[in-house]
């Protein structure tokens, strides 16, 4: 085996492979990251393995990423909903999310990003639906709706 074993399988990309609009499926958390962005901000990134999928370009077993620039409107809300879904809560369970998830969220996410490959979220299954939404500038943006994975 050479020094570059497995290089033939590498995808040539500087960016993650993101879910397209109209995706419906189940994902397994692989890694959680906190990174500096090229524009000087911070981002929260989650890498997943696709467990179920309705779209051929994202087959079962493939990897996808979810990226949240922390300086963008709605990022904290989106991350909170993601974390709540990982903890087994639906969007409609606002009171439970506020009392059960929110108080330890900063510490839990910090811990997860400090141990990106082995943390409280690693292996967690979560369902997601995506759709296109227009930004304030009129650009297309893929919105994600997270929910606990169905057993």
CSV table of C-alpha atoms in Angstrom, one decimal:
chain,number,residue,atom,x,y,z
A,1,UNK,CA,0.0,0.0,0.0
A,2,UNK,CA,1.4,3.4,-1.0
A,3,UNK,CA,1.5,6.7,0.8
A,4,UNK,CA,-1.7,7.8,-1.0
A,5,UNK,CA,-3.9,4.7,-0.6
A,6,UNK,CA,-7.5,5.6,-1.2
A,7,UNK,CA,-6.8,8.8,-3.2
A,8,UNK,CA,-8.6,7.4,-6.2
A,9,UNK,CA,-11.9,7.7,-4.1
A,10,UNK,CA,-11.3,11.4,-3.1
A,11,UNK,CA,-13.8,13.9,-4.4
A,12,UNK,CA,-12.2,17.0,-5.9
A,13,UNK,CA,-13.9,19.8,-4.0
A,14,UNK,CA,-13.2,22.6,-1.6
A,15,UNK,CA,-16.7,22.6,-0.4
A,16,UNK,CA,-19.0,20.1,1.3
A,17,UNK,CA,-21.6,18.2,-0.6
A,18,UNK,CA,-24.8,19.8,0.4
A,19,UNK,CA,-28.4,18.5,0.2
A,20,UNK,CA,-30.5,19.8,-2.7
A,21,UNK,CA,-34.0,21.2,-2.4
A,22,UNK,CA,-36.8,18.6,-2.1
A,23,UNK,CA,-34.6,16.1,-0.2
A,24,UNK,CA,-36.4,13.9,2.3
A,25,UNK,CA,-34.5,11.4,4.3
A,26,UNK,CA,-32.6,10.3,7.4
A,27,UNK,CA,-29.0,11.2,8.1
A,28,UNK,CA,-26.5,10.0,10.7
A,29,UNK,CA,-24.2,12.6,12.3
A,30,UNK,CA,-20.5,11.8,11.5
A,31,UNK,CA,-18.7,15.0,12.6
A,32,UNK,CA,-19.4,18.4,14.0
A,33,UNK,CA,-17.1,21.3,13.3
A,34,UNK,CA,-16.6,25.0,14.2
A,35,UNK,CA,-14.5,26.7,11.6
A,36,UNK,CA,-13.4,30.2,10.5
A,37,UNK,CA,-14.9,31.2,7.2
A,38,UNK,CA,-13.0,32.8,4.3
A,39,UNK,CA,-14.9,36.0,5.0
A,40,UNK,CA,-13.7,36.2,8.6
A,41,UNK,CA,-16.7,34.8,10.3
A,42,UNK,CA,-17.4,31.5,12.0
A,43,UNK,CA,-19.4,28.6,10.8
A,44,UNK,CA,-21.0,25.5,12.3
A,45,UNK,CA,-20.7,22.5,10.0
A,46,UNK,CA,-22.2,19.0,10.4
A,47,UNK,CA,-21.1,16.1,8.3
A,48,UNK,CA,-23.5,13.2,7.8
A,49,UNK,CA,-23.9,9.8,6.2
A,50,UNK,CA,-27.1,9.4,4.2
A,51,UNK,CA,-29.2,6.6,5.7
A,52,UNK,CA,-32.4,7.0,3.6
A,53,UNK,CA,-32.9,9.2,0.6
A,54,UNK,CA,-35.5,10.2,-2.0
A,55,UNK,CA,-32.9,11.6,-4.4
A,56,UNK,CA,-30.5,9.6,-6.7
A,57,UNK,CA,-27.7,12.2,-6.4
A,58,UNK,CA,-27.7,11.6,-2.6
A,59,UNK,CA,-27.7,7.8,-2.4
A,60,UNK,CA,-27.7,5.8,0.8
A,61,UNK,CA,-24.2,5.7,2.2
A,62,UNK,CA,-23.1,8.9,0.6
A,63,UNK,CA,-21.8,11.9,2.7
A,64,UNK,CA,-23.4,15.3,2.9
A,65,UNK,CA,-22.7,18.4,4.9
A,66,UNK,CA,-24.9,21.1,6.5
A,67,UNK,CA,-23.2,24.6,6.9
A,68,UNK,CA,-24.4,27.4,9.0
A,69,UNK,CA,-22.6,30.8,8.9
A,70,UNK,CA,-23.0,32.0,12.5
A,71,UNK,CA,-23.2,35.6,11.4
A,72,UNK,CA,-26.3,35.0,9.2
A,73,UNK,CA,-29.8,35.8,10.3
A,74,UNK,CA,-31.6,32.6,11.5
A,75,UNK,CA,-28.4,30.5,12.0
A,76,UNK,CA,-28.8,30.2,15.8
A,77,UNK,CA,-32.4,29.2,15.4
A,78,UNK,CA,-31.6,26.6,12.8
A,79,UNK,CA,-28.8,25.1,14.9
A,80,UNK,CA,-31.2,25.0,17.9
A,81,UNK,CA,-33.8,23.2,15.9
A,82,UNK,CA,-31.2,20.7,14.6
A,83,UNK,CA,-29.9,20.0,18.2
A,84,UNK,CA,-33.5,19.7,19.5
A,85,UNK,CA,-34.3,17.1,16.7
A,86,UNK,CA,-31.1,15.2,17.7
A,87,UNK,CA,-32.4,15.2,21.2
A,88,UNK,CA,-35.7,13.7,20.1
A,89,UNK,CA,-37.9,16.9,20.0
A,90,UNK,CA,-40.1,18.1,17.2
A,91,UNK,CA,-40.3,21.8,16.3
A,92,UNK,CA,-43.8,21.9,17.8
A,93,UNK,CA,-42.4,21.1,21.3
A,94,UNK,CA,-41.2,24.6,22.0
A,95,UNK,CA,-41.7,24.5,25.8
A,96,UNK,CA,-39.8,21.2,26.1
A,97,UNK,CA,-37.0,22.5,23.9
A,98,UNK,CA,-36.7,25.6,26.0
A,99,UNK,CA,-36.5,23.7,29.3
A,100,UNK,CA,-34.7,20.5,28.2
A,101,UNK,CA,-32.4,21.4,25.3
A,102,UNK,CA,-31.7,25.2,25.5
A,103,UNK,CA,-30.0,25.4,28.9
A,104,UNK,CA,-27.1,23.1,28.0
A,105,UNK,CA,-26.9,23.8,24.3
A,106,UNK,CA,-23.9,26.1,24.3
A,107,UNK,CA,-21.8,23.7,26.4
A,108,UNK,CA,-23.0,20.6,24.4
A,109,UNK,CA,-22.3,22.1,21.0
A,110,UNK,CA,-18.9,23.4,22.2
A,111,UNK,CA,-18.0,20.0,23.5
A,112,UNK,CA,-19.1,18.4,20.2
A,113,UNK,CA,-16.9,20.8,18.1
A,114,UNK,CA,-13.9,20.2,20.4
A,115,UNK,CA,-14.2,16.5,19.7
A,116,UNK,CA,-15.6,16.5,16.2
A,117,UNK,CA,-15.4,12.8,15.5
A,118,UNK,CA,-16.6,11.4,18.8
A,119,UNK,CA,-19.2,13.3,20.8
A,120,UNK,CA,-22.7,13.4,22.0
A,121,UNK,CA,-24.1,13.8,18.5
A,122,UNK,CA,-21.9,11.3,16.7
A,123,UNK,CA,-24.1,8.5,15.3
A,124,UNK,CA,-27.4,10.3,16.0
A,125,UNK,CA,-30.1,9.8,13.4
A,126,UNK,CA,-32.1,12.8,12.3
A,127,UNK,CA,-34.8,13.3,9.6
A,128,UNK,CA,-34.6,16.3,7.3
A,129,UNK,CA,-36.7,17.8,4.6
A,130,UNK,CA,-35.4,20.6,2.4
A,131,UNK,CA,-36.9,23.2,0.1
A,132,UNK,CA,-35.9,26.3,-1.8
A,133,UNK,CA,-36.5,29.7,-0.2
A,134,UNK,CA,-35.7,33.1,-1.4
A,135,UNK,CA,-33.2,35.2,0.6
A,136,UNK,CA,-33.8,38.9,1.2
A,137,UNK,CA,-31.6,39.6,-1.8
A,138,UNK,CA,-33.8,37.3,-4.0
A,139,UNK,CA,-31.3,34.4,-4.2
A,140,UNK,CA,-32.2,30.8,-3.8
A,141,UNK,CA,-31.4,29.2,-0.4
A,142,UNK,CA,-32.0,25.6,0.6
A,143,UNK,CA,-34.0,25.6,3.9
A,144,UNK,CA,-33.7,22.5,6.2
A,145,UNK,CA,-36.5,21.3,8.5
A,146,UNK,CA,-35.0,18.9,11.1
A,147,UNK,CA,-37.0,16.4,13.1
A,148,UNK,CA,-36.2,13.3,15.2
A,149,UNK,CA,-35.6,10.2,13.1
A,150,UNK,CA,-38.6,7.9,13.0
A,151,UNK,CA,-37.9,4.6,14.7
